[in-house]
mmCIF file of C-alpha atoms in Angstrom:
data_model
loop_
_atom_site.group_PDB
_atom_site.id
_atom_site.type_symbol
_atom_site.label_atom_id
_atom_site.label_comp_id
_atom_site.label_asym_id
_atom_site.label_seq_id
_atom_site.Cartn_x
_atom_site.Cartn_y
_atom_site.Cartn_z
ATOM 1 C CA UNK A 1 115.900 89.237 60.987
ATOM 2 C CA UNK A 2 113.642 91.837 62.289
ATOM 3 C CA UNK A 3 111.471 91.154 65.557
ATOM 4 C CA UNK A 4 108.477 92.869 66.760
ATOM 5 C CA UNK A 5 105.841 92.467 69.912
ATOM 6 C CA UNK A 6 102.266 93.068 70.157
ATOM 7 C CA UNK A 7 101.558 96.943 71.000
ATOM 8 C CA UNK A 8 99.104 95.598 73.328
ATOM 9 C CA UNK A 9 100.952 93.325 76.016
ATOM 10 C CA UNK A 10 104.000 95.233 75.339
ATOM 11 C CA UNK A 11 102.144 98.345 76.538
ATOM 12 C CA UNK A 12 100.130 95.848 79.529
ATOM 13 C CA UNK A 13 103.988 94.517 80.375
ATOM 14 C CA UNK A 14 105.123 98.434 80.744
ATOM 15 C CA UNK A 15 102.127 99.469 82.691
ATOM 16 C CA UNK A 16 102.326 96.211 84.827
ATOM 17 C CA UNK A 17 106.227 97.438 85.960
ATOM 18 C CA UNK A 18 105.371 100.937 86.435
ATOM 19 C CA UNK A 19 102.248 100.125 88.792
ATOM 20 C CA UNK A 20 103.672 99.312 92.082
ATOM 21 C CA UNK A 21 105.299 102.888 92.370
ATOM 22 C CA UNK A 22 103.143 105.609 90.686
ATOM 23 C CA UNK A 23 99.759 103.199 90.444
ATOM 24 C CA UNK A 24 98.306 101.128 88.047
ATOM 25 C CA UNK A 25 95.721 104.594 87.236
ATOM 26 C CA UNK A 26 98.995 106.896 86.660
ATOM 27 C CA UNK A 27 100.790 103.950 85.010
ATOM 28 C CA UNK A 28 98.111 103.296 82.331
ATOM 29 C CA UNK A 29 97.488 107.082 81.981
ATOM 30 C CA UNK A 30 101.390 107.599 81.175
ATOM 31 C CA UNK A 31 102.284 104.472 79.117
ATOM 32 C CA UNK A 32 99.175 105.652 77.048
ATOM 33 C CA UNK A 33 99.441 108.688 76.521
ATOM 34 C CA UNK A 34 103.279 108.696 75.507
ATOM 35 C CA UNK A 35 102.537 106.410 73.204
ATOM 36 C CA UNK A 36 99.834 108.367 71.527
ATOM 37 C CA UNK A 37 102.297 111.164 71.285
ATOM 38 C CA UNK A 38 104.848 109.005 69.927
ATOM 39 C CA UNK A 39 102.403 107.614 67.374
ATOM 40 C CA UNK A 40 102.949 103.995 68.473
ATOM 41 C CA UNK A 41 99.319 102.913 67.045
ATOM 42 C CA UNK A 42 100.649 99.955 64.825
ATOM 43 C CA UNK A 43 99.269 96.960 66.243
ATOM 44 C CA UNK A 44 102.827 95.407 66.763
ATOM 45 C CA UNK A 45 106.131 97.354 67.521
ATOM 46 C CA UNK A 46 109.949 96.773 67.130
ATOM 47 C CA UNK A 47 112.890 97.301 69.180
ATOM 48 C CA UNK A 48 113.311 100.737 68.259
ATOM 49 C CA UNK A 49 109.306 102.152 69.016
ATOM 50 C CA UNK A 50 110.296 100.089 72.319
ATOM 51 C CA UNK A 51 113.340 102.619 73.297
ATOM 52 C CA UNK A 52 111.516 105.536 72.283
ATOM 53 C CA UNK A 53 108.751 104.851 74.571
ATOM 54 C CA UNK A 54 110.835 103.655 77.214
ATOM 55 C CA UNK A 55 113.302 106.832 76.924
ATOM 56 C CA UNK A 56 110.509 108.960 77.129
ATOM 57 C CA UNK A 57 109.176 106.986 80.264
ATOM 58 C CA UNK A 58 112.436 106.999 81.987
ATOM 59 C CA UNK A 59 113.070 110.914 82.691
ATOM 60 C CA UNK A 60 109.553 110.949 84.806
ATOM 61 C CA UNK A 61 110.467 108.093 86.261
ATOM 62 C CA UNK A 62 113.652 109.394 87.758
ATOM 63 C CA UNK A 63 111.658 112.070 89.229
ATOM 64 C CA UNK A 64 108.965 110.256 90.954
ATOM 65 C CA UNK A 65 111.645 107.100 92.157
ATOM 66 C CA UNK A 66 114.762 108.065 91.952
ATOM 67 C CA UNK A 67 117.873 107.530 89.371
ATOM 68 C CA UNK A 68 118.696 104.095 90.712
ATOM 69 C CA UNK A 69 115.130 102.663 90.531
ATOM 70 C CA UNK A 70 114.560 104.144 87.550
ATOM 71 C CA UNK A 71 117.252 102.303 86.039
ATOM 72 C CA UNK A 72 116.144 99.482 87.787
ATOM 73 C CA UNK A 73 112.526 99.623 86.025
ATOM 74 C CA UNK A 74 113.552 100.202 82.844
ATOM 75 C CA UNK A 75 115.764 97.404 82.617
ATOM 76 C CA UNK A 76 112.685 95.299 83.951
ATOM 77 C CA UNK A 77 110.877 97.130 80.961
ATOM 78 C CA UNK A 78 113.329 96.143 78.456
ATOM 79 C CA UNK A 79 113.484 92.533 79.622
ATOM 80 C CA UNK A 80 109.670 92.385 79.494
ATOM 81 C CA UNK A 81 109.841 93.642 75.973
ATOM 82 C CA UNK A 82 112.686 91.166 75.103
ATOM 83 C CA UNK A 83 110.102 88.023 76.687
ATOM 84 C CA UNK A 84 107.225 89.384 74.295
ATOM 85 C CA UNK A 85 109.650 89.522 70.475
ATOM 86 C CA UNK A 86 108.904 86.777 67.879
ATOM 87 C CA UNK A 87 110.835 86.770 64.877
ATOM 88 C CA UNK A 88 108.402 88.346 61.922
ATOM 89 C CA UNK B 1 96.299 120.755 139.008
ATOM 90 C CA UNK B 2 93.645 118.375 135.996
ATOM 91 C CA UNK B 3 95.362 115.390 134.470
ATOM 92 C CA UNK B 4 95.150 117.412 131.207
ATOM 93 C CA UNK B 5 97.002 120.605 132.099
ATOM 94 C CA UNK B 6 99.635 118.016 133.717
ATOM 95 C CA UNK B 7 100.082 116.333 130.399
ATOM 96 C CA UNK B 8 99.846 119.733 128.472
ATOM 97 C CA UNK B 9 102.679 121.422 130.550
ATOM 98 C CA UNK B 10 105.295 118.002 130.468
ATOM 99 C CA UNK B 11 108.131 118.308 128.744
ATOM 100 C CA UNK B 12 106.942 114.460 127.109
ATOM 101 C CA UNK B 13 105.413 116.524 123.976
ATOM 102 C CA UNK B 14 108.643 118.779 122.772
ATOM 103 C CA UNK B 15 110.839 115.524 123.122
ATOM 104 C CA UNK B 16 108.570 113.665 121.065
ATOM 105 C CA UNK B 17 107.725 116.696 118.227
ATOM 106 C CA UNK B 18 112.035 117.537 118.187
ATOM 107 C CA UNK B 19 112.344 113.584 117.482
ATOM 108 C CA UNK B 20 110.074 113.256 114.906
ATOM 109 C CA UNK B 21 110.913 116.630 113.075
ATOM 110 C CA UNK B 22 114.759 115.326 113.422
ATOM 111 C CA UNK B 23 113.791 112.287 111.430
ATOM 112 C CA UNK B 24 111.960 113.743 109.144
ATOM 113 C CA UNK B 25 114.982 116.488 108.190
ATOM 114 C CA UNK B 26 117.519 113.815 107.963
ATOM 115 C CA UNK B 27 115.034 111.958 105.713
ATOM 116 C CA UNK B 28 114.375 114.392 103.777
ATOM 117 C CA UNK B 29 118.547 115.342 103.558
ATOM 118 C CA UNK B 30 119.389 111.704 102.189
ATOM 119 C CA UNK B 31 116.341 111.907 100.018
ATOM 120 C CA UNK B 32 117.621 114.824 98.041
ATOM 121 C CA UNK B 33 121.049 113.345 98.662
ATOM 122 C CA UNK B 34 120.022 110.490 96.330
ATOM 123 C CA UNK B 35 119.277 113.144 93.790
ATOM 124 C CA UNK B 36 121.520 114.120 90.917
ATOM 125 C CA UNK B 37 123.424 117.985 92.265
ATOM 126 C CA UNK B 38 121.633 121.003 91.292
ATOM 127 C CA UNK B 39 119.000 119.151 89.968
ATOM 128 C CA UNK B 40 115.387 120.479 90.295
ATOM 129 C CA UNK B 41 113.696 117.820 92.433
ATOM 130 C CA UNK B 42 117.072 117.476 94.118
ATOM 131 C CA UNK B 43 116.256 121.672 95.986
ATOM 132 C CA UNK B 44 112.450 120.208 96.178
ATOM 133 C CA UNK B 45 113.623 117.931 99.058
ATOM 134 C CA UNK B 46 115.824 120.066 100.580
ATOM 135 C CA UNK B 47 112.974 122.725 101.178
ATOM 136 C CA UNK B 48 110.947 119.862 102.373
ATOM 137 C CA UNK B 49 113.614 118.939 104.500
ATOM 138 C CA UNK B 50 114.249 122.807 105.698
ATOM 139 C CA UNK B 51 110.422 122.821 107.137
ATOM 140 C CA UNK B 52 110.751 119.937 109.628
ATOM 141 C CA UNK B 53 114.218 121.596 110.485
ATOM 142 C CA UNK B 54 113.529 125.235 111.135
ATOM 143 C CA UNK B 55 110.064 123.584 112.970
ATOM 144 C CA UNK B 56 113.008 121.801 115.075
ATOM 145 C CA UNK B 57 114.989 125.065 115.540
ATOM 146 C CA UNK B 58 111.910 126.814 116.633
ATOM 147 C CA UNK B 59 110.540 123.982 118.896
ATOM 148 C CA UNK B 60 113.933 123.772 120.537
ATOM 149 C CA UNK B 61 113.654 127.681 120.991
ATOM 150 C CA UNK B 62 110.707 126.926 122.666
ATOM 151 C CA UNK B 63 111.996 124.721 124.782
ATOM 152 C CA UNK B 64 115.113 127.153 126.085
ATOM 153 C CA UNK B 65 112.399 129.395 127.084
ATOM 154 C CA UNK B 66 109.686 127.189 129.144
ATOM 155 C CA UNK B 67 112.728 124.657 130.378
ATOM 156 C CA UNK B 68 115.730 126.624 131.090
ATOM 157 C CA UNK B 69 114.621 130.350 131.211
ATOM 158 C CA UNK B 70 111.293 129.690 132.467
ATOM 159 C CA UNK B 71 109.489 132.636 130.758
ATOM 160 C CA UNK B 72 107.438 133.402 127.996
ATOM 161 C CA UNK B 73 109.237 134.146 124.996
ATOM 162 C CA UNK B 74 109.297 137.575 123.653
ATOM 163 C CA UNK B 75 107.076 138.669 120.765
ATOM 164 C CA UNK B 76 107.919 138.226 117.852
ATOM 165 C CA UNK B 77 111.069 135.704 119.159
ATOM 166 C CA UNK B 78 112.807 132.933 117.211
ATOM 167 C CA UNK B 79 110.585 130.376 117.499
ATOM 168 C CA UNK B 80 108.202 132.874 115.625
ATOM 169 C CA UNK B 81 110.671 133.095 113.095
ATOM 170 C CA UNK B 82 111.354 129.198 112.706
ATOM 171 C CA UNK B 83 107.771 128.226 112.319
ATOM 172 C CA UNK B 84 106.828 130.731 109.672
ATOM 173 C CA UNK B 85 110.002 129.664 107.793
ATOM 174 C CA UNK B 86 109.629 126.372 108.231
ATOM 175 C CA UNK B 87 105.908 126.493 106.952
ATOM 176 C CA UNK B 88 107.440 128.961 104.180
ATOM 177 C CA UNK B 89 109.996 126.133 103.184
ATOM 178 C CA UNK B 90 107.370 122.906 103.124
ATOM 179 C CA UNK B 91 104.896 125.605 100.898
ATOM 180 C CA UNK B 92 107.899 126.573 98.443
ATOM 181 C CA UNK B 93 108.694 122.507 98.309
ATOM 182 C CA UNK B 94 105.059 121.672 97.578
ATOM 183 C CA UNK B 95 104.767 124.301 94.778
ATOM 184 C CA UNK B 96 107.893 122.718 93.241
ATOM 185 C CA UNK B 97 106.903 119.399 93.251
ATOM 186 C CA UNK B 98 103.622 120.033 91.327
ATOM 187 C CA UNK B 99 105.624 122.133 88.725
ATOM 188 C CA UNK B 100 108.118 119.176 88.357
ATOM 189 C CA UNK B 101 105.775 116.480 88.617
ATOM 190 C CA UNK B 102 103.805 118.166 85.704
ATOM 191 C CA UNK B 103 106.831 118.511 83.065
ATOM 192 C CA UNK B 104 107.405 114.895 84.172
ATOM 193 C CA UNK B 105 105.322 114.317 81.409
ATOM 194 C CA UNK B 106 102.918 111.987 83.011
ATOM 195 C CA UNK B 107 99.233 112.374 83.062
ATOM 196 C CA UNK B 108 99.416 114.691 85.999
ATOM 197 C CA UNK B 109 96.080 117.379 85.458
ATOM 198 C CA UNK B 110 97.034 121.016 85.718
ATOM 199 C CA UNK B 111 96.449 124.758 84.071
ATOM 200 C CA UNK B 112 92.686 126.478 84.563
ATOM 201 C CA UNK B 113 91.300 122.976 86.002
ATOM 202 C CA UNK B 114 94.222 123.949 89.182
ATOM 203 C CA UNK B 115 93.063 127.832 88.414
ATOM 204 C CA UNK B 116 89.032 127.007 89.166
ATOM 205 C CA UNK B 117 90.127 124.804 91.887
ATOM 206 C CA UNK B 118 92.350 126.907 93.913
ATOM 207 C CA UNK B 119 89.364 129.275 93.319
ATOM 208 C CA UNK B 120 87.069 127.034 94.818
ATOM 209 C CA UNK B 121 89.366 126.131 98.100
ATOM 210 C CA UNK B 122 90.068 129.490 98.869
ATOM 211 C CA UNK B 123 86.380 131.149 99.298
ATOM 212 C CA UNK B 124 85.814 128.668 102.319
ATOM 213 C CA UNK B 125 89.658 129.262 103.796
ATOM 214 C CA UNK B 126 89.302 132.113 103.542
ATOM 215 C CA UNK B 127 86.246 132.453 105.982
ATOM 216 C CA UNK B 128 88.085 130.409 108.441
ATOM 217 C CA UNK B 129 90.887 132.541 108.271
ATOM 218 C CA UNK B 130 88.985 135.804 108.567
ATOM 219 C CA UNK B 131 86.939 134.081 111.483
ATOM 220 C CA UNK B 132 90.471 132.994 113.387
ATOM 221 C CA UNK B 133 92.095 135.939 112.498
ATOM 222 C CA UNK B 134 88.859 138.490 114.138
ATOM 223 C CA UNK B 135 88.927 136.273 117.199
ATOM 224 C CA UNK B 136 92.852 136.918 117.193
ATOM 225 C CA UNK B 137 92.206 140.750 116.912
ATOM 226 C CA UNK B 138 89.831 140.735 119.422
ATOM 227 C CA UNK B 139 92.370 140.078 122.040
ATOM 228 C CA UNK B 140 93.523 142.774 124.521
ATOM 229 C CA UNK B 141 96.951 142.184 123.408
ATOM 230 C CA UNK B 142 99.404 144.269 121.838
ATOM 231 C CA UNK B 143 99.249 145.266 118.259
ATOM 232 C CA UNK B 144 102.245 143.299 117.194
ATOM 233 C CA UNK B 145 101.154 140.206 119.402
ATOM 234 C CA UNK B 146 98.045 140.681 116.862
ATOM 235 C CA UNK B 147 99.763 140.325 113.854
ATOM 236 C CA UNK B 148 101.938 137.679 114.917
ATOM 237 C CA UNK B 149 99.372 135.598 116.219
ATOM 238 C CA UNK B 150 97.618 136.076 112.562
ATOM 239 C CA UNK B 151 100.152 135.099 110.439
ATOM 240 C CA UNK B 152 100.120 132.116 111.993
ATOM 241 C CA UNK B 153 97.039 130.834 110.707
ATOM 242 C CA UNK B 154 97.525 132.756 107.534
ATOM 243 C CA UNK B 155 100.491 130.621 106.777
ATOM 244 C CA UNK B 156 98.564 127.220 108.268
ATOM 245 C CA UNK B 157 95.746 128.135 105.439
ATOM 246 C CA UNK B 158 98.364 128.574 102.596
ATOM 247 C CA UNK B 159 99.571 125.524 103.589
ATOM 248 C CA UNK B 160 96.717 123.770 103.385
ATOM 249 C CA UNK B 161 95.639 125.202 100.279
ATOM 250 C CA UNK B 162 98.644 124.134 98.845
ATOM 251 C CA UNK B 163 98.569 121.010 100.072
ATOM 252 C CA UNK B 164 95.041 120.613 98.870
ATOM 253 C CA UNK B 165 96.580 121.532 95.345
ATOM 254 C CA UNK B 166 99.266 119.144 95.304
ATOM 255 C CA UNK B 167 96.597 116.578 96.615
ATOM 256 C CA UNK B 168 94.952 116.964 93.426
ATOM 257 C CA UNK B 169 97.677 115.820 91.813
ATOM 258 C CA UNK B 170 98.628 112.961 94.169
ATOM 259 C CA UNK B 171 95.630 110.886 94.273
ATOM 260 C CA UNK B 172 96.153 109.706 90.058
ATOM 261 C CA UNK B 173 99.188 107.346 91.590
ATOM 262 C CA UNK B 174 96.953 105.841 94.179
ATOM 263 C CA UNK B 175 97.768 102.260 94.903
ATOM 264 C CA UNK B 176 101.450 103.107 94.029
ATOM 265 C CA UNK B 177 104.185 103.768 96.533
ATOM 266 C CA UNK B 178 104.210 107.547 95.358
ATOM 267 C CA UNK B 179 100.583 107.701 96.958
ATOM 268 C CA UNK B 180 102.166 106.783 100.497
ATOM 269 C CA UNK B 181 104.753 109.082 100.219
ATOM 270 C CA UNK B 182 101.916 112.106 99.566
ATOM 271 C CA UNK B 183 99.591 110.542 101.426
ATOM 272 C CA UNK B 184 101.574 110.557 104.612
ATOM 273 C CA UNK B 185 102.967 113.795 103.746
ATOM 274 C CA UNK B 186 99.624 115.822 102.660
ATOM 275 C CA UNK B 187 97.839 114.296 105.545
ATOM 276 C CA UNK B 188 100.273 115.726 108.108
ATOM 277 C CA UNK B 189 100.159 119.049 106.521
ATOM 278 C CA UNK B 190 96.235 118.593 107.092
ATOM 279 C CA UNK B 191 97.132 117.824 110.962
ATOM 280 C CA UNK B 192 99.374 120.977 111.597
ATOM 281 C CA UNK B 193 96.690 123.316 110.705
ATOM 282 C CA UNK B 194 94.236 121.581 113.015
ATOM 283 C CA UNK B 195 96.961 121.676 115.488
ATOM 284 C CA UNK B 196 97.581 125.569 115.030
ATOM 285 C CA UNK B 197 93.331 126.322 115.464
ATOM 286 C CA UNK B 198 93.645 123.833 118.370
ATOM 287 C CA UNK B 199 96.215 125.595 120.220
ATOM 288 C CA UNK B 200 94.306 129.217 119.104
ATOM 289 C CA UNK B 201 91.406 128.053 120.376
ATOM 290 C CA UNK B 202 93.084 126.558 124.075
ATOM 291 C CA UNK B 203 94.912 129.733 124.234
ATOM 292 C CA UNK B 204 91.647 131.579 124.330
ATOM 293 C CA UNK B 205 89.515 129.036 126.079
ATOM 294 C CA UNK B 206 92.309 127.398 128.368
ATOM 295 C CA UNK B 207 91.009 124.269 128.017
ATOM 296 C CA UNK B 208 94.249 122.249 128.885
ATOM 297 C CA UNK B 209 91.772 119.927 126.924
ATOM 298 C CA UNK B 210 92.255 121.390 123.833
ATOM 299 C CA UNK B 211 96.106 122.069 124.475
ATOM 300 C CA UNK B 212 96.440 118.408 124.596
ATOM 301 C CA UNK B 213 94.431 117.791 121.587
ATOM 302 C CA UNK B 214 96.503 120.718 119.622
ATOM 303 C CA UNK B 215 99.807 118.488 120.923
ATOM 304 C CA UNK B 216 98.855 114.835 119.519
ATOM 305 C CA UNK B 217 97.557 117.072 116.243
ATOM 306 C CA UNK B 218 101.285 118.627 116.293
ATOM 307 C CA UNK B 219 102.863 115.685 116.954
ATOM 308 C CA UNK B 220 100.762 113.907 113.690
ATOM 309 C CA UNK B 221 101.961 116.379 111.826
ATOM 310 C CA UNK B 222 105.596 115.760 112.207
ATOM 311 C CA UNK B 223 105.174 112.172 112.567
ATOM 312 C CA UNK B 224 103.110 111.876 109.186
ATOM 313 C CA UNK B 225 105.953 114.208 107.324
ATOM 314 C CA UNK B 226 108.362 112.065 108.642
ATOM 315 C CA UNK B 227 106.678 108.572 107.439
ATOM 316 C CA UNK B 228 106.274 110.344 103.864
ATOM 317 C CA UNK B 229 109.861 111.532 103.451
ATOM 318 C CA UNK B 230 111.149 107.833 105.036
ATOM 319 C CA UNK B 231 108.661 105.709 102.316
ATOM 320 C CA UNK B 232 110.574 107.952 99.721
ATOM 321 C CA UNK B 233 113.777 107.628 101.055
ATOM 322 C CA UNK B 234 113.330 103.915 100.999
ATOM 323 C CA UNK B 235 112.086 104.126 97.125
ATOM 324 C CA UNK B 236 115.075 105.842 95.769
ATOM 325 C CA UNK B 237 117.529 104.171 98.041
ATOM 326 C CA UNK B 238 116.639 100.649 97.714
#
């Protein structure tokens, strides 16, 4: 059965894990803006507009934090993501 | 002898400057340790690292000279060398970092905005530098003295410019811990330059005053880099 998550909070969640390292200004910027290159304008999104936004996240991230943190916040990401799917 | 000159001349200040530029090269090693090999960001914090060590090498050349030979060293000598490329180094480390950080793909400004800006910085640095760099000339030293003593706050200016730049770009994560790491490190940048038209202006003055005052500015400035490079140790280590 396929499972999707509001664009909205998944986007807030993202932001909301991101914002303690580069900002919550840098954060939004970012989340946004990938997502407007990666056409993620549906109002809800499955698992896999999830992993393309978070892959796209995660090289930047590993520049600004580190590999290990990096890894660290996207797994927080994905867990976040995970906490916002209902079953369509 | 005035309380000032007393402090200026103690050996209390090159202990303190060697311990904090040691911290902050060791910080910076591990940092880029942390970092995949041959990686771009990976040489970014081993140039930032080189600055505070060549600034050690020259401050400890420094010290062989006023402790242990008890002489003024030679023109241009070592710690010459050290300091410009140390300064070099943390310039070349700054420049890479902006690239990097804008093909990180985050919302990091850049391209004729940076153009109009540098633009902008550089007509008042400029006059600074032109005003420090007369005053220099104006000396009855040596023609090689002159352009020694010049390039020192020729290279302080680039820095700050630089710095300046990569300011630009730092202030869109503040409130995150990549702010404190730029913070700390920008702002110490800001301090040796104030420290190097301190000590110009003691050296023609002597005002042990200002000798003091170019010191703690110095001693910022090392501190500050080191703080940076530790908060971003701590983020990719932890």
């Amino acid at each position: 059965m396929q499972t999707s998550a509001s664009t909205e909070r998944v986007l807030a969640a993202i932001v909301e894990v991101m914002a303690p390292f580069v900002g919550a200004t840098m954060a939004r910027a970012s989340v946004h803006g990938f997502s407007t290159r990666l056409q993620l304008t549906r109002p809800r999104m499955v698992r896999a507009d999830a992993q393309a936004l978070i892959e796209a996240l995660a090289p930047g991230l590993d520049v600004y934090v580190g590999g290990a943190k990096a890894k660290a916040l996207v797994a927080t990401m994905w867990t976040a993501f995970e906490s916002l799917e209902e079953k369509k | 002898m005035s309380i000032a000159s007393s402090i200026a001349s103690a050996p209390f200040f090159p202990l303190v400057k060697m311990a904090l530029q040691a911290t902050g090269a060791i910080y910076a090693a591990r940092c880029a340790h942390h970092y995949g090999g041959g990686t771009r960001v990976r040489r970014a914090w081993t140039l930032m690292g080189m600055g505070p060590a060549c600034w050690l090498f020259a401050q400890l050349s420094a010290a062989l000279y006023s402790f242990v030979l008890r002489r003024h060293p030679p023109v241009p000598s070592f710690h010459d060398l050290f300091i410009f490329t140390g300064g070099a180094c943390v310039i070349a480390a700054c420049v890479s970092f902006r690239r990097i950080y804008r093909e990180s793909g985050f919302a990091v400004d850049g391209g004729p905005k940076d153009t109009l800006f540098l633009a902008g910085i550089s007509v008042p640095l400029a006059v600074v530098g032109y005003v420090i760099v007369r005053n220099i000339w104006s000396t009855p030293e040596g023609w090689l003295e002159h352009v020694v003593d010049s390039c020192y706050p020729a290279l302080d200016l680039a820095m700050l410019a630089t710095a300046l730049l990569l300011l630009r770009t730092a202030r869109r994560f503040v409130g995150g811990r990549v702010w404190h790491v730029w913070g700390a490190i920008l702002a110490g940048l800001a301090c040796a330059t104030t420290g190097d038209i301190l000590f110009s202006l003691s050296a023609m003055s002597d005002l042990p005053i200002a000798d003091v005052a170019a010191n703690l500015s110095l001693i910022a400035c090392y501190g500050l880099v080191a703080l940076g490079v530790r908060i971003q140790y701590r983020m990719v280590s932890s």
